[in-house]
mmCIF file of C-alpha atoms in Angstrom:
data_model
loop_
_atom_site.group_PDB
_atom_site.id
_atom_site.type_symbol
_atom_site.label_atom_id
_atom_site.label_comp_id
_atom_site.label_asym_id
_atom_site.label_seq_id
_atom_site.Cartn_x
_atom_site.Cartn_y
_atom_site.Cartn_z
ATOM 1 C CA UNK I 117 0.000 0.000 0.000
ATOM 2 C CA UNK I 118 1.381 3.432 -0.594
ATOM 3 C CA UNK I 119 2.765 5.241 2.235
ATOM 4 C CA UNK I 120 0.333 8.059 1.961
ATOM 5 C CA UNK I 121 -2.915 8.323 4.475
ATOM 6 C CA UNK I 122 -6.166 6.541 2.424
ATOM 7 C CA UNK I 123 -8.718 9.185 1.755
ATOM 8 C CA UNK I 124 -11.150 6.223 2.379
ATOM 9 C CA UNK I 125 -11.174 2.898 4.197
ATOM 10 C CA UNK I 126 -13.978 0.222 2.947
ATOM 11 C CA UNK I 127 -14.540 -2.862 5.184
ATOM 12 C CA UNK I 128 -15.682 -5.521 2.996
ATOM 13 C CA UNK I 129 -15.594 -6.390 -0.582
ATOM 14 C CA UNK I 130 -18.849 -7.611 -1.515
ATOM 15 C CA UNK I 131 -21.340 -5.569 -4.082
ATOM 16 C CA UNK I 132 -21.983 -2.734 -1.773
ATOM 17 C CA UNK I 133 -18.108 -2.342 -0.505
ATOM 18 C CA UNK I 134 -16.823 -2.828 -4.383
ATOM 19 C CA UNK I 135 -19.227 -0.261 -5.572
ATOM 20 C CA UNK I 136 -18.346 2.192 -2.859
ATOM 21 C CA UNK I 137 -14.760 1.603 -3.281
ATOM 22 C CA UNK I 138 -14.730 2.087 -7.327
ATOM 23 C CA UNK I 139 -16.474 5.211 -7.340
ATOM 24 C CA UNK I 140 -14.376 7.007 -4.919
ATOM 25 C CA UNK I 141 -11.177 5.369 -6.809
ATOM 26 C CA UNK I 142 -12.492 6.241 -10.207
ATOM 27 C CA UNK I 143 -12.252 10.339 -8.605
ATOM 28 C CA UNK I 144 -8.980 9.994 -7.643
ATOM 29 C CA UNK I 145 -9.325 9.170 -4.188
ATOM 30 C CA UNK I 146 -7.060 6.660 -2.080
ATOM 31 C CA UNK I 147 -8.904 3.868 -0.956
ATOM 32 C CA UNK I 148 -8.008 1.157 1.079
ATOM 33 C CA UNK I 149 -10.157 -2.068 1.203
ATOM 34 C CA UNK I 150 -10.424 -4.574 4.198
ATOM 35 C CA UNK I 151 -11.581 -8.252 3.594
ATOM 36 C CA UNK I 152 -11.560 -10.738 5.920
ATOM 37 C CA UNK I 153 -11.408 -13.661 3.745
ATOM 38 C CA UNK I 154 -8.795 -14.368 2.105
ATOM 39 C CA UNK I 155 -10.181 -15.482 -1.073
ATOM 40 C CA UNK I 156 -13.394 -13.086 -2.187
ATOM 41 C CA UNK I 157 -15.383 -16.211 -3.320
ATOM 42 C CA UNK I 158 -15.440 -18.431 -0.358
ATOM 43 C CA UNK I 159 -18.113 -18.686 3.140
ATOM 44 C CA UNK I 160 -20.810 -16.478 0.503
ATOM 45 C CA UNK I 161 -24.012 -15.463 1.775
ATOM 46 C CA UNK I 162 -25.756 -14.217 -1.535
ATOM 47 C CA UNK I 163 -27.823 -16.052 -3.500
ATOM 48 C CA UNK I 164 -25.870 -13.796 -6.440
ATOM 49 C CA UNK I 165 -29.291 -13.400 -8.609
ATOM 50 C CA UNK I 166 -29.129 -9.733 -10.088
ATOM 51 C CA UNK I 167 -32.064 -7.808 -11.339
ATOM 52 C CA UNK I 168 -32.521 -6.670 -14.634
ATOM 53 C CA UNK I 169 -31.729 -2.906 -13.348
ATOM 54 C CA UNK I 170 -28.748 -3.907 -12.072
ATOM 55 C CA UNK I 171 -27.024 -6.228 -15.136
ATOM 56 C CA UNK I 172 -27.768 -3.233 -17.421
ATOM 57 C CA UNK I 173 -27.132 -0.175 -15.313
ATOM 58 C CA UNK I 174 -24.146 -0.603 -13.468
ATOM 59 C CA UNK I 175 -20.521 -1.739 -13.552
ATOM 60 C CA UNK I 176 -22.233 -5.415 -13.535
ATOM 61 C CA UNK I 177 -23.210 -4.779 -17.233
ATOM 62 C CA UNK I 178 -19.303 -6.038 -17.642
ATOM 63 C CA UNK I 179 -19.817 -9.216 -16.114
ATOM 64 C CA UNK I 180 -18.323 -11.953 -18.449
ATOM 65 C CA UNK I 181 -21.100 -14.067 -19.722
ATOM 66 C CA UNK I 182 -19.234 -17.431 -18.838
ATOM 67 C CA UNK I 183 -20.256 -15.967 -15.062
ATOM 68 C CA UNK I 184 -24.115 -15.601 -15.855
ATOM 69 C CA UNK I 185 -27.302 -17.160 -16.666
ATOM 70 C CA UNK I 186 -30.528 -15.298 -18.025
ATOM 71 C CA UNK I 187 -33.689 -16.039 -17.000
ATOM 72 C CA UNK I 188 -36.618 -14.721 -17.937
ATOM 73 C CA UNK I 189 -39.561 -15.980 -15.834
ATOM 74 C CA UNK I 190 -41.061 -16.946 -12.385
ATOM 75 C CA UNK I 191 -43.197 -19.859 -11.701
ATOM 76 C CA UNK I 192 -44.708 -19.227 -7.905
ATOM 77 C CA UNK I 193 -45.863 -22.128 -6.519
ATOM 78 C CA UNK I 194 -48.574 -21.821 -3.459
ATOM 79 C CA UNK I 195 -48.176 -24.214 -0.726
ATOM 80 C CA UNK I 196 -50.221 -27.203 -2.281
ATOM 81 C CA UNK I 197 -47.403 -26.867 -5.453
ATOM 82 C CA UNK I 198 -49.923 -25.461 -7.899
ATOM 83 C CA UNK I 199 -48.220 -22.770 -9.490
ATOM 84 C CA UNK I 200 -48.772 -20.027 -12.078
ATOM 85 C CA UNK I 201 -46.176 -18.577 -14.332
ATOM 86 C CA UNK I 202 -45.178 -14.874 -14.294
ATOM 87 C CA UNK I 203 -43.158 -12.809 -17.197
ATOM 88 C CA UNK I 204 -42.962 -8.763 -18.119
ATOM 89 C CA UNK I 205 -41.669 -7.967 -21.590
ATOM 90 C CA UNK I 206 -38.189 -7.710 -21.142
ATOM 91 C CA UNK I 207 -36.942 -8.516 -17.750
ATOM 92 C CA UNK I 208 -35.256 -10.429 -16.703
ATOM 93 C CA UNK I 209 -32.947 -11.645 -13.907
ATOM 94 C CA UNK I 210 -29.662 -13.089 -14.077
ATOM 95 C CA UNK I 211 -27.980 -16.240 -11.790
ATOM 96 C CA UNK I 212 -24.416 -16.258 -11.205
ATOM 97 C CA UNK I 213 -21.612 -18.281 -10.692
ATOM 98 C CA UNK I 214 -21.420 -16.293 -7.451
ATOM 99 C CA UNK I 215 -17.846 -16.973 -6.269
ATOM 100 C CA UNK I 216 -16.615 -16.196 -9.722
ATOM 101 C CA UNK I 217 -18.090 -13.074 -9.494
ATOM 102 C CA UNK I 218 -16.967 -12.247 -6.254
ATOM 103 C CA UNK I 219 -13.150 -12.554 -7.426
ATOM 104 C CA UNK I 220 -13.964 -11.078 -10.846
ATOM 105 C CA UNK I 221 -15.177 -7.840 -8.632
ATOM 106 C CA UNK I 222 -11.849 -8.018 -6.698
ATOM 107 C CA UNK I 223 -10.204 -8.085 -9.798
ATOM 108 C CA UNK I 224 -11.949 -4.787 -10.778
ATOM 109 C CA UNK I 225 -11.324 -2.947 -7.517
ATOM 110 C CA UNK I 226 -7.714 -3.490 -8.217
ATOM 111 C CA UNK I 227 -7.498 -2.575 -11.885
ATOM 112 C CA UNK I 228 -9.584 0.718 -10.735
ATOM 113 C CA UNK I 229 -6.253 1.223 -8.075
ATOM 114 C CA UNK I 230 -8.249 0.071 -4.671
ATOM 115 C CA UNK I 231 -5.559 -1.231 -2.208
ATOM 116 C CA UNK I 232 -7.890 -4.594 -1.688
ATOM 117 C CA UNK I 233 -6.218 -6.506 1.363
ATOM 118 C CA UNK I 234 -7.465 -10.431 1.460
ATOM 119 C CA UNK I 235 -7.395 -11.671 4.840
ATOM 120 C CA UNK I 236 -7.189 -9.098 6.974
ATOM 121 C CA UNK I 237 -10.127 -8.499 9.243
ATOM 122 C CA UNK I 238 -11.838 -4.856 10.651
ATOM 123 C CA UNK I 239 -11.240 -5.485 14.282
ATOM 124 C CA UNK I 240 -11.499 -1.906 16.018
ATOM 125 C CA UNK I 241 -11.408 1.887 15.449
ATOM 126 C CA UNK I 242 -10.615 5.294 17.176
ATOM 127 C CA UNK I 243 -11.748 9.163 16.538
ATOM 128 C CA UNK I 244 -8.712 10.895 15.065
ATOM 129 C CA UNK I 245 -9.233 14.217 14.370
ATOM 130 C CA UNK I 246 -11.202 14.758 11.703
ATOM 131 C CA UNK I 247 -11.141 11.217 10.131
ATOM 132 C CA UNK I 248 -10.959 7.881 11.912
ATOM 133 C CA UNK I 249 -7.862 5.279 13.080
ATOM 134 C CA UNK I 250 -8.149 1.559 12.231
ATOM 135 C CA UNK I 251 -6.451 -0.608 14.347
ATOM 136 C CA UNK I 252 -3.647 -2.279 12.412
ATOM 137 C CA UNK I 253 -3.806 0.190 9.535
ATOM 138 C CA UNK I 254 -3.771 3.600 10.880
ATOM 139 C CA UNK I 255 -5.323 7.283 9.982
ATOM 140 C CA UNK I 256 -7.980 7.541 7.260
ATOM 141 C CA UNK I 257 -10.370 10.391 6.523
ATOM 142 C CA UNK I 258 -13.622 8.547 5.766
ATOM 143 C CA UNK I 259 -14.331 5.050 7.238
ATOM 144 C CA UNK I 260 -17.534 2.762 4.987
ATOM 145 C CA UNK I 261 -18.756 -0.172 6.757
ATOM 146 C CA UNK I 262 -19.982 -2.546 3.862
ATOM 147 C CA UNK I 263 -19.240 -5.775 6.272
ATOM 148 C CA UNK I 264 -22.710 -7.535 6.042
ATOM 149 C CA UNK I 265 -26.037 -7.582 8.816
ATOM 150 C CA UNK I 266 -23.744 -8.145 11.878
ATOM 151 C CA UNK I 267 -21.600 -4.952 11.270
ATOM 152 C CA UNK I 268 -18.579 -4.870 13.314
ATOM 153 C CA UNK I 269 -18.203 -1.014 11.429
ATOM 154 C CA UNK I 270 -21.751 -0.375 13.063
ATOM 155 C CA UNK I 271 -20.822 -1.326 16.856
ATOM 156 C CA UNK I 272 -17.379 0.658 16.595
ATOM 157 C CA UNK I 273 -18.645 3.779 15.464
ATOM 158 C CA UNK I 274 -22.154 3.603 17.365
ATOM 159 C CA UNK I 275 -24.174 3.559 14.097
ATOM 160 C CA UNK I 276 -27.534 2.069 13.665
ATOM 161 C CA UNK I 277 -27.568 -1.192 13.946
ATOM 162 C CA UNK I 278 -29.790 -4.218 12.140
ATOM 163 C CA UNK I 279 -32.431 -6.077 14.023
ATOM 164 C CA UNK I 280 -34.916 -7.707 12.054
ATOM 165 C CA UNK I 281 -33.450 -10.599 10.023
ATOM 166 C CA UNK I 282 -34.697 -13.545 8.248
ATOM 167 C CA UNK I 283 -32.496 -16.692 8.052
ATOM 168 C CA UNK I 284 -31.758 -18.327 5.478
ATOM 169 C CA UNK I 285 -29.859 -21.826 3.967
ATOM 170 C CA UNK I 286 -28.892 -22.363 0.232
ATOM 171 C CA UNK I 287 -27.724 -25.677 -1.336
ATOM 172 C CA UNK I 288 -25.374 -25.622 -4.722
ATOM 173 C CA UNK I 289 -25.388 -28.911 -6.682
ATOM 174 C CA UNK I 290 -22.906 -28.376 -8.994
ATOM 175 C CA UNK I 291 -23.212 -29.913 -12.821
ATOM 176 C CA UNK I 292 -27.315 -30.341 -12.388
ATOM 177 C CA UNK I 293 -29.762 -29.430 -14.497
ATOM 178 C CA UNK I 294 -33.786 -28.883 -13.462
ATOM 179 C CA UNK I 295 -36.212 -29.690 -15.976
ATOM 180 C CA UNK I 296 -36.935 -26.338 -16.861
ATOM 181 C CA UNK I 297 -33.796 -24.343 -16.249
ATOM 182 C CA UNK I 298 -35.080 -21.169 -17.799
ATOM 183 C CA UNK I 299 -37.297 -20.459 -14.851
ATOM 184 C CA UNK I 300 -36.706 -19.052 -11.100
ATOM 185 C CA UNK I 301 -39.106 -21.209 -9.100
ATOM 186 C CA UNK I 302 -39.940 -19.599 -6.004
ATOM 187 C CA UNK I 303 -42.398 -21.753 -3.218
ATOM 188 C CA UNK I 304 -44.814 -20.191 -0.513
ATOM 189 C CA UNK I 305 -44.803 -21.977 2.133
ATOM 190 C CA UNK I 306 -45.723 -21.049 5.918
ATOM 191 C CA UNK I 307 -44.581 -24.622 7.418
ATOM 192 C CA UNK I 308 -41.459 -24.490 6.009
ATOM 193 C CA UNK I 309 -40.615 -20.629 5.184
ATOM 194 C CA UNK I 310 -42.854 -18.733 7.661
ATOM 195 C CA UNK I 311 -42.406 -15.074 7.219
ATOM 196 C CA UNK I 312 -40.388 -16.019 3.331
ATOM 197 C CA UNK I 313 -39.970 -18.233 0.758
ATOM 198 C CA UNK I 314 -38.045 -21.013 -0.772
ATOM 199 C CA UNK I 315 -36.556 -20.983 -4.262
ATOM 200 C CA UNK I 316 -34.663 -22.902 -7.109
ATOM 201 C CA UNK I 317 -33.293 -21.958 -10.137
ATOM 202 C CA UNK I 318 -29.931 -22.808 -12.698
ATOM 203 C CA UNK I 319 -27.340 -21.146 -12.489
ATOM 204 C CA UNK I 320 -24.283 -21.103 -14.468
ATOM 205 C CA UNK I 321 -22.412 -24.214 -12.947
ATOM 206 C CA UNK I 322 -25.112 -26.215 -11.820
ATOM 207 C CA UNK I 323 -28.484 -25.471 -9.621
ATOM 208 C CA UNK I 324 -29.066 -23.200 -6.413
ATOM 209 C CA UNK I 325 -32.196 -24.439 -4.113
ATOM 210 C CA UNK I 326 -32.377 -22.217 -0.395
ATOM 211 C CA UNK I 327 -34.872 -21.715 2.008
ATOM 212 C CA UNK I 328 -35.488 -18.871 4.202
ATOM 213 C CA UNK I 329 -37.720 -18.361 7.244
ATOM 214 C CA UNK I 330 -38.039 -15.029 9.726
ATOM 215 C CA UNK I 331 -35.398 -15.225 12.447
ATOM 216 C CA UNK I 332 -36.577 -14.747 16.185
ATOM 217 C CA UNK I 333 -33.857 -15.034 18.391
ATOM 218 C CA UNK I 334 -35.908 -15.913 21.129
ATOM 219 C CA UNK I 335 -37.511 -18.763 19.387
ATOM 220 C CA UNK I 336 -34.580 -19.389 16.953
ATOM 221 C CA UNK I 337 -34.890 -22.520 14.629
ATOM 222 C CA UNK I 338 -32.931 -23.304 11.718
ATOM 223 C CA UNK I 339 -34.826 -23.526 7.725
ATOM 224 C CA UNK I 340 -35.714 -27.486 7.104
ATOM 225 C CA UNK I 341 -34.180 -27.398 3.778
ATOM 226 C CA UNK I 342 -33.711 -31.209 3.539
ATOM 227 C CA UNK I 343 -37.501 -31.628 4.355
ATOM 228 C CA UNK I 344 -38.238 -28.650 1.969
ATOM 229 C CA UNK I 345 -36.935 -30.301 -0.913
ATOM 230 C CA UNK I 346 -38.270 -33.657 -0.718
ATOM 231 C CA UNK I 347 -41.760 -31.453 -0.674
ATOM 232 C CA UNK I 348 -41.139 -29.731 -3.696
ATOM 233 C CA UNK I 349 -38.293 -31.458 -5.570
ATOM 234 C CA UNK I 350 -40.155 -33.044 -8.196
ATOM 235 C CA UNK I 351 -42.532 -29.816 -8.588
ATOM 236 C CA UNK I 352 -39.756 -27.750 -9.193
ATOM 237 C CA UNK I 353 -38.208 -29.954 -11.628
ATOM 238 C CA UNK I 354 -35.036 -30.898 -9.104
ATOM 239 C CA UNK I 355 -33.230 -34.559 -10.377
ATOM 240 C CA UNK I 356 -33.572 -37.303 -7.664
ATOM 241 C CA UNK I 357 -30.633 -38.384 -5.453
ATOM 242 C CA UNK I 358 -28.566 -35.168 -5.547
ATOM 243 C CA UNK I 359 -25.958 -34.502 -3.196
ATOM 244 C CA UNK I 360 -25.495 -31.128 -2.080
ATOM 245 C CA UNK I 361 -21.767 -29.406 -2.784
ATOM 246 C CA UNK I 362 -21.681 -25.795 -1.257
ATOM 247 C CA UNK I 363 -23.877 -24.888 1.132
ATOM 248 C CA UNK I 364 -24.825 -20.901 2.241
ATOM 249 C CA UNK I 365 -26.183 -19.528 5.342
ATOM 250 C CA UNK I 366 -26.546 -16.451 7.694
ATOM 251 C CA UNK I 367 -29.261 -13.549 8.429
ATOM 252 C CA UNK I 368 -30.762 -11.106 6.005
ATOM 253 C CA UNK I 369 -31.791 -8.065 6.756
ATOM 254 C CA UNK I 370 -35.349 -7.151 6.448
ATOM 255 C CA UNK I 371 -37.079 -3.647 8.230
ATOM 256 C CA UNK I 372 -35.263 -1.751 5.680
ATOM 257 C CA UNK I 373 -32.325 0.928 6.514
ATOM 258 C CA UNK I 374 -31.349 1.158 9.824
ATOM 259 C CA UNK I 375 -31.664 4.377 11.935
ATOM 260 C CA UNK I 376 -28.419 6.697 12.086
ATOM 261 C CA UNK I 377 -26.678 5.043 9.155
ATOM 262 C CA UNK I 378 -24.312 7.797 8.771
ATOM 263 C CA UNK I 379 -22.305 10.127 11.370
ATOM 264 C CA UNK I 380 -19.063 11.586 11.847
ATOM 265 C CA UNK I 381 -17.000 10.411 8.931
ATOM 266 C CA UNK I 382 -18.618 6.588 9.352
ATOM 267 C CA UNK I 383 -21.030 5.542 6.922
ATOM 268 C CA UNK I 384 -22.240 1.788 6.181
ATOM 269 C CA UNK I 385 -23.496 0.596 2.986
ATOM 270 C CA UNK I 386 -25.065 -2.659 1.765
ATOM 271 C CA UNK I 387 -26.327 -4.936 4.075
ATOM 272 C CA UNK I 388 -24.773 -3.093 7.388
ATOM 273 C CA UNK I 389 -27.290 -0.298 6.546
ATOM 274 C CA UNK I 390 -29.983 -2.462 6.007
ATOM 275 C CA UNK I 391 -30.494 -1.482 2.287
ATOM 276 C CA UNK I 392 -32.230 -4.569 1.081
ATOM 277 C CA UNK I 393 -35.464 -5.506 0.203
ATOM 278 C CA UNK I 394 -37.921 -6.438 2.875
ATOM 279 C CA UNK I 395 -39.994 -8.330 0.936
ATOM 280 C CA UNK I 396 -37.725 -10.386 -1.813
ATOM 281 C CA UNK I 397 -34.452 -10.324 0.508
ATOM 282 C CA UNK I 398 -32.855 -8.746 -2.909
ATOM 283 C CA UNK I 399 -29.851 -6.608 -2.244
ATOM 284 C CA UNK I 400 -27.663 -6.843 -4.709
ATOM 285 C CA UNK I 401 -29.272 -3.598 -7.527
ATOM 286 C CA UNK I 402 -29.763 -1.686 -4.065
ATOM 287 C CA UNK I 403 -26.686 -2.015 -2.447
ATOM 288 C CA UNK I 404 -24.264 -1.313 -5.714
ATOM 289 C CA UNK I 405 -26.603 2.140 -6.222
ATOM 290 C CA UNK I 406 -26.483 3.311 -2.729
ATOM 291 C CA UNK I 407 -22.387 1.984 -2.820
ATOM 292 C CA UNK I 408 -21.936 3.789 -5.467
ATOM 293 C CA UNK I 409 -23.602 6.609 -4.619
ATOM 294 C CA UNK I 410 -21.832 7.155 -1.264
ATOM 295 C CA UNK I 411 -17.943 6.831 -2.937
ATOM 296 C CA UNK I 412 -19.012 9.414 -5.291
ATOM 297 C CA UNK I 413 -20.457 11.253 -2.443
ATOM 298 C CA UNK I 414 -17.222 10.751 -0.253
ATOM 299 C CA UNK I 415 -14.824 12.088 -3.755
ATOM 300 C CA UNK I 416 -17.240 14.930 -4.823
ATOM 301 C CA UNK I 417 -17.071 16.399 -0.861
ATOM 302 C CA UNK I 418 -13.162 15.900 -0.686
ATOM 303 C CA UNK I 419 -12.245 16.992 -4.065
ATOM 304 C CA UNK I 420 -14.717 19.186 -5.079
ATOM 305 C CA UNK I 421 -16.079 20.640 -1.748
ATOM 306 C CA UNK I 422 -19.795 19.201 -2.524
ATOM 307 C CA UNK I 423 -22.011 18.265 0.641
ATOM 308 C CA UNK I 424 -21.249 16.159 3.343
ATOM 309 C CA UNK I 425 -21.473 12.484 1.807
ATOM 310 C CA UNK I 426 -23.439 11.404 5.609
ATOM 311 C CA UNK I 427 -26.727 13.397 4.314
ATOM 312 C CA UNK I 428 -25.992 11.739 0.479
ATOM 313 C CA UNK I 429 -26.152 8.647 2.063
ATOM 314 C CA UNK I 430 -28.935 9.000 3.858
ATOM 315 C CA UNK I 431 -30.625 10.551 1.410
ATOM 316 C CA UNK I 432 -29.512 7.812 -1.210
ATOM 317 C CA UNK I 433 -31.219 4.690 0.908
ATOM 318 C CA UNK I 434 -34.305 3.288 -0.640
ATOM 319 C CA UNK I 435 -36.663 3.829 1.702
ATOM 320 C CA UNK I 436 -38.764 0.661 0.690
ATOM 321 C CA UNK I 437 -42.733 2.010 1.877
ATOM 322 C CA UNK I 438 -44.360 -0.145 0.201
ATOM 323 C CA UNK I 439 -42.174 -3.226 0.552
ATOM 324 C CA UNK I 440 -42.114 -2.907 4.885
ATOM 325 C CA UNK I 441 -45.669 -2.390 4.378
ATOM 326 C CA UNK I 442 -45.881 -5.850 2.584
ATOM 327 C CA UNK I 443 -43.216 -7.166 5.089
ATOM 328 C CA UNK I 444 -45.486 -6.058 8.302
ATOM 329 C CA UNK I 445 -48.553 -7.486 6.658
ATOM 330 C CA UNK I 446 -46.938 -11.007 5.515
ATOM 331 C CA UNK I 447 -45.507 -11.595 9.361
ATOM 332 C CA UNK I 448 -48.413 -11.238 11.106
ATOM 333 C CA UNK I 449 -51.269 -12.330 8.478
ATOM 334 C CA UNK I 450 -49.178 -15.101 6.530
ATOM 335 C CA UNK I 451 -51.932 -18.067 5.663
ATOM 336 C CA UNK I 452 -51.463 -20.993 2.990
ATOM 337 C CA UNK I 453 -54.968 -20.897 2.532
ATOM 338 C CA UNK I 454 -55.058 -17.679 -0.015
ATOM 339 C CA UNK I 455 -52.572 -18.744 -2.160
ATOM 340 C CA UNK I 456 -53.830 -21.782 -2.485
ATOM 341 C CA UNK I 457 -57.332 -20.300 -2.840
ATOM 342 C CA UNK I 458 -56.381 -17.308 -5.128
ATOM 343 C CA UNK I 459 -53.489 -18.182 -6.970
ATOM 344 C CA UNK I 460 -54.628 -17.940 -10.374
ATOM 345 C CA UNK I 461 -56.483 -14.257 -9.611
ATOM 346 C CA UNK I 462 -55.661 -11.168 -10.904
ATOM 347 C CA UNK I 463 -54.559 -9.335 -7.661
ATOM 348 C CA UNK I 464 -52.482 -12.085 -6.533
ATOM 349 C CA UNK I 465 -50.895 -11.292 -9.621
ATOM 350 C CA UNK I 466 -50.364 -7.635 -10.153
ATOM 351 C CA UNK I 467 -49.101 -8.262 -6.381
ATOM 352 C CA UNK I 468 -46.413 -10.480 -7.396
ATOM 353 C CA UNK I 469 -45.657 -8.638 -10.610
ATOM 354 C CA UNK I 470 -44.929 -5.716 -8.288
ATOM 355 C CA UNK I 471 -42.854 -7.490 -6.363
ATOM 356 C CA UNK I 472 -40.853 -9.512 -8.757
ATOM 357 C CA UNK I 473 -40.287 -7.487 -11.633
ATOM 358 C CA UNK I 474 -40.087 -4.004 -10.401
ATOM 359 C CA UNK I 475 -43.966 -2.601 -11.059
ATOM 360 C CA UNK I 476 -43.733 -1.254 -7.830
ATOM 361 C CA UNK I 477 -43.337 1.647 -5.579
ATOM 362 C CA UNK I 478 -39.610 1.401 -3.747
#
């Protein structure tokens, strides 16, 4: 790293922390990444399926195509497995090879200049001055938290803090195929994924099946994914007798952006600030935007003397009305009974089409 102070220190490298980190390095700004892991693509807790917005509006519009997979339709299944098939002209999502895009993102915070540093963890921080000292590194002037729903950034700083979460488990299987493989197949199910959903879909190197559930630490319990898929398997076109390769897991944030997200020089991004979807646990097109909009922010403010990038990024969080009023109404009113009743009707639909492909309020 050079000698010189960084303008900007990101903790974590993941969509929101890249994002952040790019912008401020494409302005000419010194920026210093921390990442615990030492290799970008391992322990993931993304499902890595990017929204339409997202693969054609930001830096992800690069992605190699060896590292994606289109698809261009949902089928929602209600809890007895009928289902109905959903489509808008045009959209689409993408799945990923998700640790390959994970290193091909560290690859572009380097080429951009970021000082990346693999395996070395945020453990602690000081005032200093007029910026912030990092234990182990030293002095910077702006500090980002973009280290995931448990932020250690958050804590040090006294920033808001996440504290509604679902949990959730995803299997990989590498080298499968489903039966139809052009289709995200998402299941409703309050036995098995009260307060969420479970899903499958192909992805570039094989399938992805997960399973997520609302997390209440006093009554904690753990998804039943094993259980899940034998339920569902053969609806959602899964081959028999797979064994699972890769497995993901940890808490998702879901009440929308924490309180105080930005004070003092300390701002978190991603899922530390609570900036994903309540509803459809998405976070990847949110977090890159409001990522990218705080290392702009952070450059325009120390380069150009533009406002202080704590109101930008305040400003910049999705608020997500209409989603947290869809989240408040599907924890406490969440029946199989309707879907299985009104699958097939028109406001189930425009519903879903809201929530899947954008037609919606944020």
């Amino acid at each position: 790293m050079p000698s010189s102070r960084p303008d900007l220190v990101v903790v974590g490298a993941s969509f929101a922390g890249a994002a952040c980190a790019i912008a401020a390095a494409q302005r000419g700004l010194h920026v210093c990444v921390l990442e615990r892991k030492r290799d970008p693509g391992e322990k993931l807790h993304t499902t890595g399926i990017i929204v339409k917005e997202a693969a054609e509006q930001t830096l992800l519009e690069r992605l190699p195509p060896a590292l994606t997979r289109r698809i261009g339709q949902v089928r929602l299944y209600a809890p007895s497995l009928k289902q109905v098939a959903l489509a808008a002209p045009g959209y689409y999502f993408l799945t990923t090879d998700t640790p390959g895009v994970m290193r091909w993102l560290a690859t572009q915070m380097r080429e951009h200049g970021v000082d990346l540093r693999l395996g070395q963890a945020f453990t602690g921080c000081q005032r200093d001055g007029g910026g912030w000292r990092i234990d182990g590194l030293g002095a910077t002037g702006y500090l980002v938290g973009a280290d995931g729903a448990r932020s250690r950034v958050a804590r040090a700083c006294g920033l808001g803090q996440v504290r509604q979460f679902l949990y959730g488990i995803e299997y990989e299987f590498p080298g499968a195929m489903l039966g139809e493989p052009d289709a995200l197949h998402c299941f409703i199910s309050k036995r098995y994924a009260p307060g969420y959903i479970g899903w499958i879909a192909q992805n570039p190197t094989g399938i992805q099946a997960g399973l997520a559930l609302r997390h209440d630490p006093a009554r904690a319990r753990l998804p039943d994914i094993d259980s899940f898929l034998l339920r569902v398997g053969l609806a959602g076109g899964l081959p028999r007798h797979l064994r699972p390769g890769p497995t993901r897991a940890g808490l998702i944030p879901c009440s929308g952006p924490v309180p105080d997200l930005a004070r003092d020089r300390a701002i978190l991004v991603g899922d530390a600030a609570g900036v994903v979807s309540p509803v459809t646990a998405g976070g990847i097109h949110s977090a890159w935007e409001h990522g990218w909009a705080v290392g702009r922010a952070i450059a325009a403010h120390l380069r150009d003397g533009g406002p202080p990038p704590e109101q930008v990024a305040i400003a910049a969080a999705p608020r997500f009305r209409f989603k947290r009023a869809l989240r408040w109404a599907y924890d406490r009113i969440q029946f199989d009974w309707p879907f299985d009743l009104l699958l097939h009707s028109p406001p189930l639909r425009w519903a879903a089409e809201r929530v899947y492909f954008h037609k919606r309020a944020s």
